[in-house]
Short mmCIF file of C-alpha atoms in Angstrom, two decimals:
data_model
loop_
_atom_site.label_atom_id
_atom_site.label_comp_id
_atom_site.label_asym_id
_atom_site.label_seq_id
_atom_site.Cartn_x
_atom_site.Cartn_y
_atom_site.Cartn_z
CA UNK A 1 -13.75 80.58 -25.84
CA UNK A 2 -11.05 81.43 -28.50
CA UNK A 3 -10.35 84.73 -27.11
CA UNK A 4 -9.79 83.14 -23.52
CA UNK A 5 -7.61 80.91 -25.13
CA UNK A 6 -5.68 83.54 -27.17
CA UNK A 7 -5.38 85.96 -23.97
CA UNK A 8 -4.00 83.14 -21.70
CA UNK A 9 -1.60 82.25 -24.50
CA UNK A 10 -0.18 85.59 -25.12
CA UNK A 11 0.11 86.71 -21.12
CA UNK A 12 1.68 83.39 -20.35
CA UNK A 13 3.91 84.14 -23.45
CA UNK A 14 4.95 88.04 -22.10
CA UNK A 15 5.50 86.54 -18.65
CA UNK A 16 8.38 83.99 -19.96
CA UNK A 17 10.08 86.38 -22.45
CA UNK A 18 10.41 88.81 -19.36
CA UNK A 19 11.83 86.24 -17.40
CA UNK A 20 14.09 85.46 -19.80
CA UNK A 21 15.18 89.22 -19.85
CA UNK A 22 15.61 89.13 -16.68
CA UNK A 23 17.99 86.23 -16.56
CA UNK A 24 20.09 87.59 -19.36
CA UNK A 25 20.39 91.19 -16.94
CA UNK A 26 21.61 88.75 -13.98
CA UNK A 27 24.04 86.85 -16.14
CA UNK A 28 25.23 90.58 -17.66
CA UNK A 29 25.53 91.81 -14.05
CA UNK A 30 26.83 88.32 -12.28
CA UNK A 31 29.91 87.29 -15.47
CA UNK A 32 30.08 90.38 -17.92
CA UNK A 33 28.30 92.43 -20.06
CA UNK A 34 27.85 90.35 -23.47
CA UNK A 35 26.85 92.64 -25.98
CA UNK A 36 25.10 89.56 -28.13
CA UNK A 37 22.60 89.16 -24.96
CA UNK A 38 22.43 92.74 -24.25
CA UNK A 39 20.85 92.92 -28.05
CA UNK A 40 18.22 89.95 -26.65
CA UNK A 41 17.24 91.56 -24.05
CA UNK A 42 15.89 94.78 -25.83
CA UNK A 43 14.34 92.83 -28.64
CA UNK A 44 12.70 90.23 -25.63
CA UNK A 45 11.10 93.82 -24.20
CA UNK A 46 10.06 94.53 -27.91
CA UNK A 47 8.15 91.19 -27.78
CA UNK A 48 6.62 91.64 -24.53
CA UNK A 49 5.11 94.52 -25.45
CA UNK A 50 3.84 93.10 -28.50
CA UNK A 51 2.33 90.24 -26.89
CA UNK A 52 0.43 92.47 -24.02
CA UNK A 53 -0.60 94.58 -27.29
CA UNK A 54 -2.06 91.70 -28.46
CA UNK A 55 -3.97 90.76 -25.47
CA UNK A 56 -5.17 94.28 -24.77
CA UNK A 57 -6.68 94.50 -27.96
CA UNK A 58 -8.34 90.62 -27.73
CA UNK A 59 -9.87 91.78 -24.58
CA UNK A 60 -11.13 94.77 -25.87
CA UNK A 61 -12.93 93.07 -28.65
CA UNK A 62 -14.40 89.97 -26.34
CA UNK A 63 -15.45 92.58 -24.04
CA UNK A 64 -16.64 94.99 -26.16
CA UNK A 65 -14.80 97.65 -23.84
CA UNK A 66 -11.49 99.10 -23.17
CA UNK A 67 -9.91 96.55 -20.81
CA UNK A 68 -9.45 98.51 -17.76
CA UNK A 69 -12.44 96.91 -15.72
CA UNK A 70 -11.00 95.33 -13.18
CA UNK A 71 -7.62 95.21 -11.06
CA UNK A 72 -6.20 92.52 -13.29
CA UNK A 73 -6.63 94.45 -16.19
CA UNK A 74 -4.48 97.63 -15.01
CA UNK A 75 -1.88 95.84 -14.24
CA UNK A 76 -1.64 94.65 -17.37
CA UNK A 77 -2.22 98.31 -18.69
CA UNK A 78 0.96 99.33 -16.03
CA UNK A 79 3.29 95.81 -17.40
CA UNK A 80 2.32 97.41 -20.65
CA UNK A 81 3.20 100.76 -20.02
CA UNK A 82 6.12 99.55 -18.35
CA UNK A 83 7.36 98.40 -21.41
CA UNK A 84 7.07 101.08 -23.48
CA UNK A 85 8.94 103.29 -21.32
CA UNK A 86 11.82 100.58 -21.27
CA UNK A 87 11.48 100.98 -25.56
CA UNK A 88 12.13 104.86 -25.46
CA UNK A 89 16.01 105.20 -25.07
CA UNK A 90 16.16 101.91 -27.58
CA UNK A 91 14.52 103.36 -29.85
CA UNK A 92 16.54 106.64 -29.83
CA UNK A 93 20.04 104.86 -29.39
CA UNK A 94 20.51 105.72 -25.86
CA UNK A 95 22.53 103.56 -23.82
CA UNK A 96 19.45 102.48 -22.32
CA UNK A 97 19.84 102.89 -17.98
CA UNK A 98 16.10 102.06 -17.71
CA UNK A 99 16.67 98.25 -18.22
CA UNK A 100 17.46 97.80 -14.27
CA UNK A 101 13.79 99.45 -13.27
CA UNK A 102 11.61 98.27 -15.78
CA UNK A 103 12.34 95.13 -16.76
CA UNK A 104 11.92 93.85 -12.88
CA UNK A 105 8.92 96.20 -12.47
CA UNK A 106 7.15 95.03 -15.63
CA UNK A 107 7.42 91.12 -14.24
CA UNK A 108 6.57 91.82 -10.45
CA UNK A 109 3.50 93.68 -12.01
CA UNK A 110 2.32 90.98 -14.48
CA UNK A 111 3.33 88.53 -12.15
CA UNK A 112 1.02 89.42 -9.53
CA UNK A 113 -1.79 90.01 -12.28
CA UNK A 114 -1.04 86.84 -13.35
CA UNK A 115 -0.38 85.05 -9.96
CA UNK A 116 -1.37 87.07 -7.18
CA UNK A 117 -4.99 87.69 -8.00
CA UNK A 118 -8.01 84.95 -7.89
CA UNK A 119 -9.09 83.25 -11.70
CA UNK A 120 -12.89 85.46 -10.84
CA UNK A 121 -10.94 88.66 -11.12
CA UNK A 122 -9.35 87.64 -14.63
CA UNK A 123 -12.56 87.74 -16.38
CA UNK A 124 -14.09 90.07 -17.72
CA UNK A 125 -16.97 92.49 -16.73
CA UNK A 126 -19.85 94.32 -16.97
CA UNK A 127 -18.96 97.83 -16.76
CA UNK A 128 -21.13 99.60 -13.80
CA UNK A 129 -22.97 102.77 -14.99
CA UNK A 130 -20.67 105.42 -13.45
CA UNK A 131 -18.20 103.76 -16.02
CA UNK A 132 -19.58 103.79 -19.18
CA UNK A 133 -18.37 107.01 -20.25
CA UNK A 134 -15.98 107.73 -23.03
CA UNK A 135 -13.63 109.55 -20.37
CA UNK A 136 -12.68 105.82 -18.87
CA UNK A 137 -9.66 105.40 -21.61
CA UNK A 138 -8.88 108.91 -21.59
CA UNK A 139 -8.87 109.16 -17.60
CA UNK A 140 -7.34 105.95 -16.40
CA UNK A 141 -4.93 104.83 -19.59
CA UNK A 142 -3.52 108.36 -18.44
CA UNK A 143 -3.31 108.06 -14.97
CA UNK A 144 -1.81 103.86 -15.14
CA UNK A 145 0.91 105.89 -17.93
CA UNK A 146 2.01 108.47 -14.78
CA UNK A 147 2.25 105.34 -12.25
CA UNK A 148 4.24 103.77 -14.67
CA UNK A 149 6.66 106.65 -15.86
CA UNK A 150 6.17 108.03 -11.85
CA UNK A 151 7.51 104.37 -10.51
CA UNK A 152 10.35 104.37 -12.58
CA UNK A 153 11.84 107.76 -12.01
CA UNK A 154 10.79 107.53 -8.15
CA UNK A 155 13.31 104.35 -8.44
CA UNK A 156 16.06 105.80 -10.23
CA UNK A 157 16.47 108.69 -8.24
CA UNK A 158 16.18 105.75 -5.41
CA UNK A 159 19.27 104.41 -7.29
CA UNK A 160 21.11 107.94 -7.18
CA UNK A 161 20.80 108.58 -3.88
CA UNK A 162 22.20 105.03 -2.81
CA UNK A 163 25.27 105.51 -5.20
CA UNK A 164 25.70 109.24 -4.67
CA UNK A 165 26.03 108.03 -0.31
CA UNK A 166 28.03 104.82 -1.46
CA UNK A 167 30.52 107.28 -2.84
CA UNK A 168 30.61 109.92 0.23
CA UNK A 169 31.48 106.92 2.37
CA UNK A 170 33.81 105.24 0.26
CA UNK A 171 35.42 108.98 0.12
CA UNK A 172 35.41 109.00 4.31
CA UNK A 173 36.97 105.63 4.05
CA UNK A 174 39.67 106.21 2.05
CA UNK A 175 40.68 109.81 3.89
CA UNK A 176 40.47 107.45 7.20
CA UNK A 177 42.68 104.71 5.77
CA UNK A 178 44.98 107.12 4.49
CA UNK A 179 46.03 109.23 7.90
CA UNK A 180 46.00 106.11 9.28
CA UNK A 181 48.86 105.10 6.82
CA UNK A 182 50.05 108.05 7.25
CA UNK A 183 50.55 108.01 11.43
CA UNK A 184 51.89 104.70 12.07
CA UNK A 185 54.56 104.45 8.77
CA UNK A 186 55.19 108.22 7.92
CA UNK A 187 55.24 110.17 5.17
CA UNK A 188 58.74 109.77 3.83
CA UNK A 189 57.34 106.24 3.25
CA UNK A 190 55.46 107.49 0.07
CA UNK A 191 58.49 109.67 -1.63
CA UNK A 192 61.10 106.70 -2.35
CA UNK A 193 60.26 105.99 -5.95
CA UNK A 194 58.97 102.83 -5.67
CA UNK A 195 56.08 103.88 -3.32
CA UNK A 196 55.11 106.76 -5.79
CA UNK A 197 54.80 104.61 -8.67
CA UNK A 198 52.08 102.34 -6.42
CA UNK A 199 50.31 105.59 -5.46
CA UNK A 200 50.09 107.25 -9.02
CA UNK A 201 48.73 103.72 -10.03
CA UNK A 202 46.05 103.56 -6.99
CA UNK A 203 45.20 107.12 -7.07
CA UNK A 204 44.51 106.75 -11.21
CA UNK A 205 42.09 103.54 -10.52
CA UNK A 206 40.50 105.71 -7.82
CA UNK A 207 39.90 108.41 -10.25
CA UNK A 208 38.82 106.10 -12.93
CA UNK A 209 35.96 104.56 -10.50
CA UNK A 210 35.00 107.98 -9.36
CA UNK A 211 34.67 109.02 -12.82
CA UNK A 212 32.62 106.58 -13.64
CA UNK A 213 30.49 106.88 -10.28
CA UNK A 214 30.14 110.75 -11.61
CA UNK A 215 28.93 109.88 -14.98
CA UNK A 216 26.46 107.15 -13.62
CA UNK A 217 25.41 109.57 -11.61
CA UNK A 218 24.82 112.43 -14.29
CA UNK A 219 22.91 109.67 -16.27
CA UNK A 220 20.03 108.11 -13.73
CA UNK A 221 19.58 112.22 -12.65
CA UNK A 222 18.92 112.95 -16.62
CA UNK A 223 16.43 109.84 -16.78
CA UNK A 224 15.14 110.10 -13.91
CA UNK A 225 14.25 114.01 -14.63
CA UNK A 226 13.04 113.17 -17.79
CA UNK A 227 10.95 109.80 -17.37
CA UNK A 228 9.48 112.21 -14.30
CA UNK A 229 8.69 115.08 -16.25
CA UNK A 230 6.81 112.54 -18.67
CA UNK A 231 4.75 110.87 -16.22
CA UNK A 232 3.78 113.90 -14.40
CA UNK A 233 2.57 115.62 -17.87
CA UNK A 234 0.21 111.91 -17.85
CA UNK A 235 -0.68 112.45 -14.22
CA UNK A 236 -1.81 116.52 -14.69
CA UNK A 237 -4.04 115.32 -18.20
CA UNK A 238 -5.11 112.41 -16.20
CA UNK A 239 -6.63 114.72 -13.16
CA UNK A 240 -8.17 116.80 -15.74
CA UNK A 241 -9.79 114.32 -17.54
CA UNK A 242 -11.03 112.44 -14.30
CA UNK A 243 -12.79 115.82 -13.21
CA UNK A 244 -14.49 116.33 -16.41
CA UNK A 245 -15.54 113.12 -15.84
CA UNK A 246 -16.58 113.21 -12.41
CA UNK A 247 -18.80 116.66 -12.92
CA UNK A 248 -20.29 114.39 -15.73
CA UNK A 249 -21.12 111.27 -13.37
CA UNK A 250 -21.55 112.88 -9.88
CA UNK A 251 -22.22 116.44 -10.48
CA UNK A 252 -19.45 118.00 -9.42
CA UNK A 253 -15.38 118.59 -10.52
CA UNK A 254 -13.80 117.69 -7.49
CA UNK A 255 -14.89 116.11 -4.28
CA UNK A 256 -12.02 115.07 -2.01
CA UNK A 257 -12.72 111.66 -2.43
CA UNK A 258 -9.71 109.42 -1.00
CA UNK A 259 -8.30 108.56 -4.59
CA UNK A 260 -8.91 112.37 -5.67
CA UNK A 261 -6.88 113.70 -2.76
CA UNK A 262 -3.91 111.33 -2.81
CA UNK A 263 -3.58 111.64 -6.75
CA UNK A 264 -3.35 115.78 -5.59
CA UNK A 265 -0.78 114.82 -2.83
CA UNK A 266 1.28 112.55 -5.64
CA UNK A 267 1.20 115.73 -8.22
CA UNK A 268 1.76 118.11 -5.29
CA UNK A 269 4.99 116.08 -4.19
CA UNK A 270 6.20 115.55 -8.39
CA UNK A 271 5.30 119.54 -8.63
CA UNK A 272 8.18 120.10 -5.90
CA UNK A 273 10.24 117.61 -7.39
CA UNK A 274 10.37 119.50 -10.90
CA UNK A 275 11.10 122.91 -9.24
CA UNK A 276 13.84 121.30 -6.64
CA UNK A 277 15.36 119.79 -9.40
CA UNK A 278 15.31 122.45 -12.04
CA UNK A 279 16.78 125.08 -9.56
CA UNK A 280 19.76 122.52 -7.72
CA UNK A 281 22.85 123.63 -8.24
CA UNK A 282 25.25 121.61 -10.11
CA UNK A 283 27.35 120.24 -6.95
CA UNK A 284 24.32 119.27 -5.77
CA UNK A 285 24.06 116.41 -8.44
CA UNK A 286 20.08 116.28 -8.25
CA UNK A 287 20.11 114.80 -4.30
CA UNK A 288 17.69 117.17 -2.84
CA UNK A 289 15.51 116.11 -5.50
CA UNK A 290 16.35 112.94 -5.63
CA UNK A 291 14.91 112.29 -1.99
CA UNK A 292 11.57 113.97 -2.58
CA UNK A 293 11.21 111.30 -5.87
CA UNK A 294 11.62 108.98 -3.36
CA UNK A 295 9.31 109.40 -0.78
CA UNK A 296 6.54 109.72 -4.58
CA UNK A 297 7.67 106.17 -4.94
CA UNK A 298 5.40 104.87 -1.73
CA UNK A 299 2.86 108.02 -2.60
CA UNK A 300 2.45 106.75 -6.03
CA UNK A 301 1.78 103.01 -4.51
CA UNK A 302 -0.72 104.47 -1.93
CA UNK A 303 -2.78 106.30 -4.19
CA UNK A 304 -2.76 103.32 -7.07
CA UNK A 305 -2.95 100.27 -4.49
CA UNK A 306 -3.51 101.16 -0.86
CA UNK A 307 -6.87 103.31 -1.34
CA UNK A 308 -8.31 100.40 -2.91
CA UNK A 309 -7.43 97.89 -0.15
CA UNK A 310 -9.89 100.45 2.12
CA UNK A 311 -12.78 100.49 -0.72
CA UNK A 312 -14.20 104.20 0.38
CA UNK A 313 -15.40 106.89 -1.32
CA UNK A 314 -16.84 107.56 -4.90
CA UNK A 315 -13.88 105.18 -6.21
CA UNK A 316 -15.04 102.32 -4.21
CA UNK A 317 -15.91 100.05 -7.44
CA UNK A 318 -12.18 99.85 -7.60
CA UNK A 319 -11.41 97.69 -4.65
CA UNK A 320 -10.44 94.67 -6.45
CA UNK A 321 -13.43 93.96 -8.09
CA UNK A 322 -13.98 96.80 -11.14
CA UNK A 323 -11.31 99.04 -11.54
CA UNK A 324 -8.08 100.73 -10.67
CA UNK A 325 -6.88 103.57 -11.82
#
């Protein structure tokens, strides 16, 4: 009874301090950035993931397992994982461009865990034959780690690709407000001196937000290659681990099952990504790639969520009831 007690405390404790984070990012984003709150909101994350530590190891003792039984449980793994990925350019004094993705993906995550799902699927269970192995932390701790670093880079080339367009039209925009200044008023308009100062004034504040469009730019394609590149090193042990552990349990390495064969199709589509993105050119700003990421956001969600909602194949324990990985 105390370790029910101790895991309700701690998740209900994670939830708030991530809400909290995420009010102090809306408050940053709505006034202006205050660097005092900007400091909160790291050390908040640094909490969170101490307090789903906590209740992933509580769980693990009560149950006697590694808590990744059940649907409630991984998403508690992915909120943790979540976390830690949000920790990595904090902890190596990087202006940290991950807060936008994870901090909202870690509380959508544990909020449905916590929320979404029905009290029978919190508790803890039995583990069925097939998964009492020692592969099952090995396996699925690796795979929830790729969703997790997967998701986040999926979204921040997401984030690219709407700034990189945002800028193209803003670029058309300007070139079509500009002959149009140009036709009805003439140029000798803009060579009297007083017109030249206003120009060299909008023209610097152009190049200034450009600038600074370029450099945002440069920054979610270096996370978003990196946090990637991560998460599909986690996805290629995970698939190696899960058929050692499948020729163990069913006789055999691979068998197309439905969750075998999209996890292929997600490192397929990351595989591209890596070689798109390591041979774009440098005008190219990481677009090309940027675009494939994004259609591995809604791959990544198939193969974690959707093949569960069917329940087929050798992964069919999974369906909401056992596990998820």
């Amino acid at each position: 009874m105390i370790f029910v007690t101790l895991e309700h405390i701690l998740t209900h404790i994670s939830f708030s301090i991530i809400s909290i984070v995420i009010l102090i990012h809306l408050m940053n984003l709505l006034v202006y950035e205050i660097e005092g709150l900007c400091n909160s909101s790291e050390k908040g994350m640094i909490a969170t993931f101490f307090s789903i530590t906590g209740f992933l190891v509580i769980r693990w003792i009560s149950s006697g397992h590694f808590p990744l039984s059940n649907l409630y449980e991984s998403l508690i793994f992915l909120s943790w994982s979540l976390s830690i990925i949000h920790m990595i350019p904090y902890l190596r004094n990087h202006k940290n461009d991950l807060n936008a993705i994870t901090a909202p993906s870690a509380i959508f995550t544990q909020g449905f865990a916590t929320s979404g799902l029905s009290t029978e699927m919190h508790q803890s269970a039995i583990l069925v034959p097939a998964l009492q192995s020692q592969w099952l932390m090995m396996h699925v701790s690796m795979m929830l780690l790729s969703y997790a670093a997967l998701v986040c880079g999926s979204l921040l080339s997401v984030a690219l690709i709407v700034i990189t367009f945002q800028k193209k039209i803003d670029f058309f925009l300007k070139n079509i407000f500009s002959l149009r200044k140009s036709f009805f008023f003439g140029d000798m308009e803009y060579l009297n001196e007083k017109g030249s100062v206003f120009v060299l004034k909008k023209t610097s504040f152009l190049s200034f937000q450009n600038f600074y469009k370029y450099q945002l730019i440069q920054r979610l394609d270096y996370w978003s290659y990196r946090v990637i590149s991560l998460g599909f090193t986690f996805l290629t042990i995970g698939i190696l681990s899960g058929a050692v552990w499948a020729n163990e349990a069913w006789g055999s390495y691979w068998n197309w099952d439905p969750k075998e064969t999209w996890a292929f199709i997600t490192w397929t589509l990351f595989a591209i990504y890596l070689h798109t993105r390591k041979n774009s050119k440098l005008q190219d700003q990481g677009t090309n790639s940027a675009f494939v990421a994004s259609i591995g956001f809604l791959i990544i969600w198939i193969c974690y969520f959707g093949i569960n909602l069917l329940g087929i194949g050798f992964h069919s324990y999974g369906s909401f009831q056992l596990i998820s990985n």
